[in-house]
Amino acid sequence: MCFLRVARGLVSIADALHVVHGPLGCASYTWDIRGALSSGPQLHRLSFSTDLREMDVIQGGEKKLAKALCQLIDLHQPKAAFVYSTCIVGVIGDDVEAVCRQVSAVKGIPVLPSTPKASAGPSARVIAPLAKRC
């Protein structure tokens, strides 16, 4: 399942940090779902991404995610943080759940992952036949 389906439901939580862990292009698609009304915090209207690039895909993006979360939490002081993993994160195998647990323990707020598995959903129809050939 694409992270956008999950994000549509959670992005209305106005006093939380919402971070897309993946390429910057994936984060640009979240602008159309930021229509929640709030009489207070406006943090949900900001779009944050780890902006994974070629070397991050090769070496993994866990350190980049942890650093981004710590910096954003320090800067914005949210009550919680949500991390939306894109499909590339599932393919490269970043342990987003472990990073979220570590950051949550250090920062003292809930840091909740949304991690679609690479083996589920439409991408499985493309990936599975290719994997059998290898």
Tab-separated table of C-alpha atoms in Angstrom:
chain	number	residue	atom	x	y	z
A	1	MET	CA	0.000	0.000	0.000
A	2	CYS	CA	1.319	3.422	-0.890
A	3	PHE	CA	2.115	5.639	2.087
A	4	LEU	CA	-0.285	8.259	0.723
A	5	ARG	CA	-3.294	6.173	1.741
A	6	VAL	CA	-2.119	6.142	5.346
A	7	ALA	CA	-1.013	9.776	5.255
A	8	ARG	CA	-4.459	10.926	4.157
A	9	GLY	CA	-5.859	9.778	7.482
A	10	LEU	CA	-3.066	10.962	9.753
A	11	VAL	CA	-2.037	14.286	8.255
A	12	SER	CA	-5.029	15.971	9.893
A	13	ILE	CA	-3.291	15.595	13.271
A	14	ALA	CA	-2.244	19.218	13.466
A	15	ASP	CA	0.278	19.208	16.315
A	16	ALA	CA	2.344	16.320	14.950
A	17	LEU	CA	5.372	16.200	12.692
A	18	HIS	CA	4.802	14.371	9.387
A	19	VAL	CA	7.962	13.117	7.629
A	20	VAL	CA	8.154	11.259	4.330
A	21	HIS	CA	11.128	8.876	4.329
A	22	GLY	CA	12.021	8.546	0.674
A	23	PRO	CA	12.856	10.561	-2.440
A	24	LEU	CA	11.821	14.203	-2.466
A	25	GLY	CA	9.426	13.631	-5.355
A	26	CYS	CA	7.290	11.352	-3.200
A	27	ALA	CA	6.891	14.085	-0.576
A	28	SER	CA	5.627	16.546	-3.170
A	29	TYR	CA	2.493	14.419	-3.587
A	30	THR	CA	1.453	15.081	0.011
A	31	TRP	CA	0.580	18.744	-0.580
A	32	ASP	CA	-2.897	17.899	-1.870
A	33	ILE	CA	-3.843	16.120	1.367
A	34	ARG	CA	-2.978	18.895	3.789
A	35	GLY	CA	-6.451	20.401	3.992
A	36	ALA	CA	-7.104	19.801	7.694
A	37	LEU	CA	-8.510	22.716	9.629
A	38	SER	CA	-6.875	23.792	12.865
A	39	SER	CA	-7.463	26.676	15.217
A	40	GLY	CA	-4.026	26.139	16.721
A	41	PRO	CA	-0.919	24.350	15.449
A	42	GLN	CA	-0.072	24.623	11.774
A	43	LEU	CA	2.787	22.095	11.773
A	44	HIS	CA	0.781	19.656	9.641
A	45	ARG	CA	0.867	22.140	6.758
A	46	LEU	CA	4.645	21.772	6.388
A	47	SER	CA	6.091	19.024	4.220
A	48	PHE	CA	9.266	17.253	5.368
A	49	SER	CA	11.259	14.595	3.530
A	50	THR	CA	14.523	12.758	4.067
A	51	ASP	CA	15.170	13.315	0.332
A	52	LEU	CA	16.788	9.925	-0.287
A	53	ARG	CA	19.218	10.011	-3.183
A	54	GLU	CA	21.239	7.419	-5.061
A	55	MET	CA	23.938	6.968	-2.386
A	56	ASP	CA	21.274	6.728	0.340
A	57	VAL	CA	19.610	3.932	-1.599
A	58	ILE	CA	22.953	2.131	-1.880
A	59	GLN	CA	24.117	2.699	1.702
A	60	GLY	CA	20.738	2.883	3.447
A	61	GLY	CA	18.829	5.844	4.792
A	62	GLU	CA	18.434	4.974	8.489
A	63	LYS	CA	21.047	7.452	9.737
A	64	LYS	CA	19.600	10.187	7.542
A	65	LEU	CA	16.114	9.484	8.939
A	66	ALA	CA	17.304	9.551	12.558
A	67	LYS	CA	19.177	12.820	12.016
A	68	ALA	CA	16.217	14.443	10.247
A	69	LEU	CA	13.785	13.385	12.972
A	70	CYS	CA	16.020	14.666	15.776
A	71	GLN	CA	16.576	18.012	14.049
A	72	LEU	CA	12.890	18.495	13.224
A	73	ILE	CA	11.721	17.499	16.707
A	74	ASP	CA	14.193	19.909	18.288
A	75	LEU	CA	13.112	22.709	15.952
A	76	HIS	CA	9.321	22.279	16.051
A	77	GLN	CA	8.687	20.588	19.435
A	78	PRO	CA	5.770	18.435	18.199
A	79	LYS	CA	3.655	16.242	20.463
A	80	ALA	CA	4.246	13.258	18.152
A	81	ALA	CA	5.889	12.379	14.850
A	82	PHE	CA	4.716	10.175	11.994
A	83	VAL	CA	7.137	8.656	9.486
A	84	TYR	CA	5.710	7.589	6.125
A	85	SER	CA	7.971	5.149	4.302
A	86	THR	CA	7.903	5.139	0.528
A	87	CYS	CA	8.163	1.943	-1.497
A	88	ILE	CA	11.906	2.425	-2.115
A	89	VAL	CA	12.515	2.235	1.645
A	90	GLY	CA	10.889	-1.205	1.706
A	91	VAL	CA	13.020	-2.330	-1.217
A	92	ILE	CA	16.332	-1.204	0.339
A	93	GLY	CA	15.366	-2.628	3.727
A	94	ASP	CA	15.679	0.348	6.080
A	95	ASP	CA	14.487	-0.614	9.573
A	96	VAL	CA	12.237	2.401	10.028
A	97	GLU	CA	10.492	0.877	13.034
A	98	ALA	CA	13.811	0.562	14.912
A	99	VAL	CA	14.805	4.146	14.051
A	100	CYS	CA	11.427	5.401	15.285
A	101	ARG	CA	11.786	3.472	18.565
A	102	GLN	CA	15.287	4.888	19.129
A	103	VAL	CA	14.296	8.484	18.372
A	104	SER	CA	11.169	8.141	20.497
A	105	ALA	CA	13.256	6.963	23.454
A	106	VAL	CA	15.762	9.812	23.065
A	107	LYS	CA	13.257	12.613	22.417
A	108	GLY	CA	10.461	11.449	24.729
A	109	ILE	CA	7.603	11.694	22.235
A	110	PRO	CA	5.795	9.032	20.206
A	111	VAL	CA	7.472	8.511	16.826
A	112	LEU	CA	5.194	6.264	14.807
A	113	PRO	CA	6.214	4.507	11.579
A	114	SER	CA	4.028	3.729	8.609
A	115	THR	CA	5.941	1.060	6.741
A	116	PRO	CA	4.400	-0.557	3.675
A	117	LYS	CA	6.156	-3.825	2.987
A	118	ALA	CA	7.877	-4.194	-0.371
A	119	SER	CA	6.379	-7.663	-0.718
A	120	ALA	CA	2.783	-6.414	-0.552
A	121	GLY	CA	0.621	-4.470	-2.935
A	122	PRO	CA	1.003	-3.730	-6.637
A	123	SER	CA	4.813	-3.665	-6.563
A	124	ALA	CA	4.842	-7.355	-5.627
A	125	ARG	CA	3.428	-8.225	-9.062
A	126	VAL	CA	6.454	-6.557	-10.654
A	127	ILE	CA	9.169	-7.543	-8.162
A	128	ALA	CA	8.282	-11.234	-7.622
A	129	PRO	CA	8.727	-12.362	-11.277
A	130	LEU	CA	12.037	-10.486	-11.522
A	131	ALA	CA	13.310	-12.052	-8.286
A	132	LYS	CA	12.565	-15.557	-9.611
A	133	ARG	CA	14.818	-14.906	-12.629
A	134	CYS	CA	17.835	-14.001	-10.477
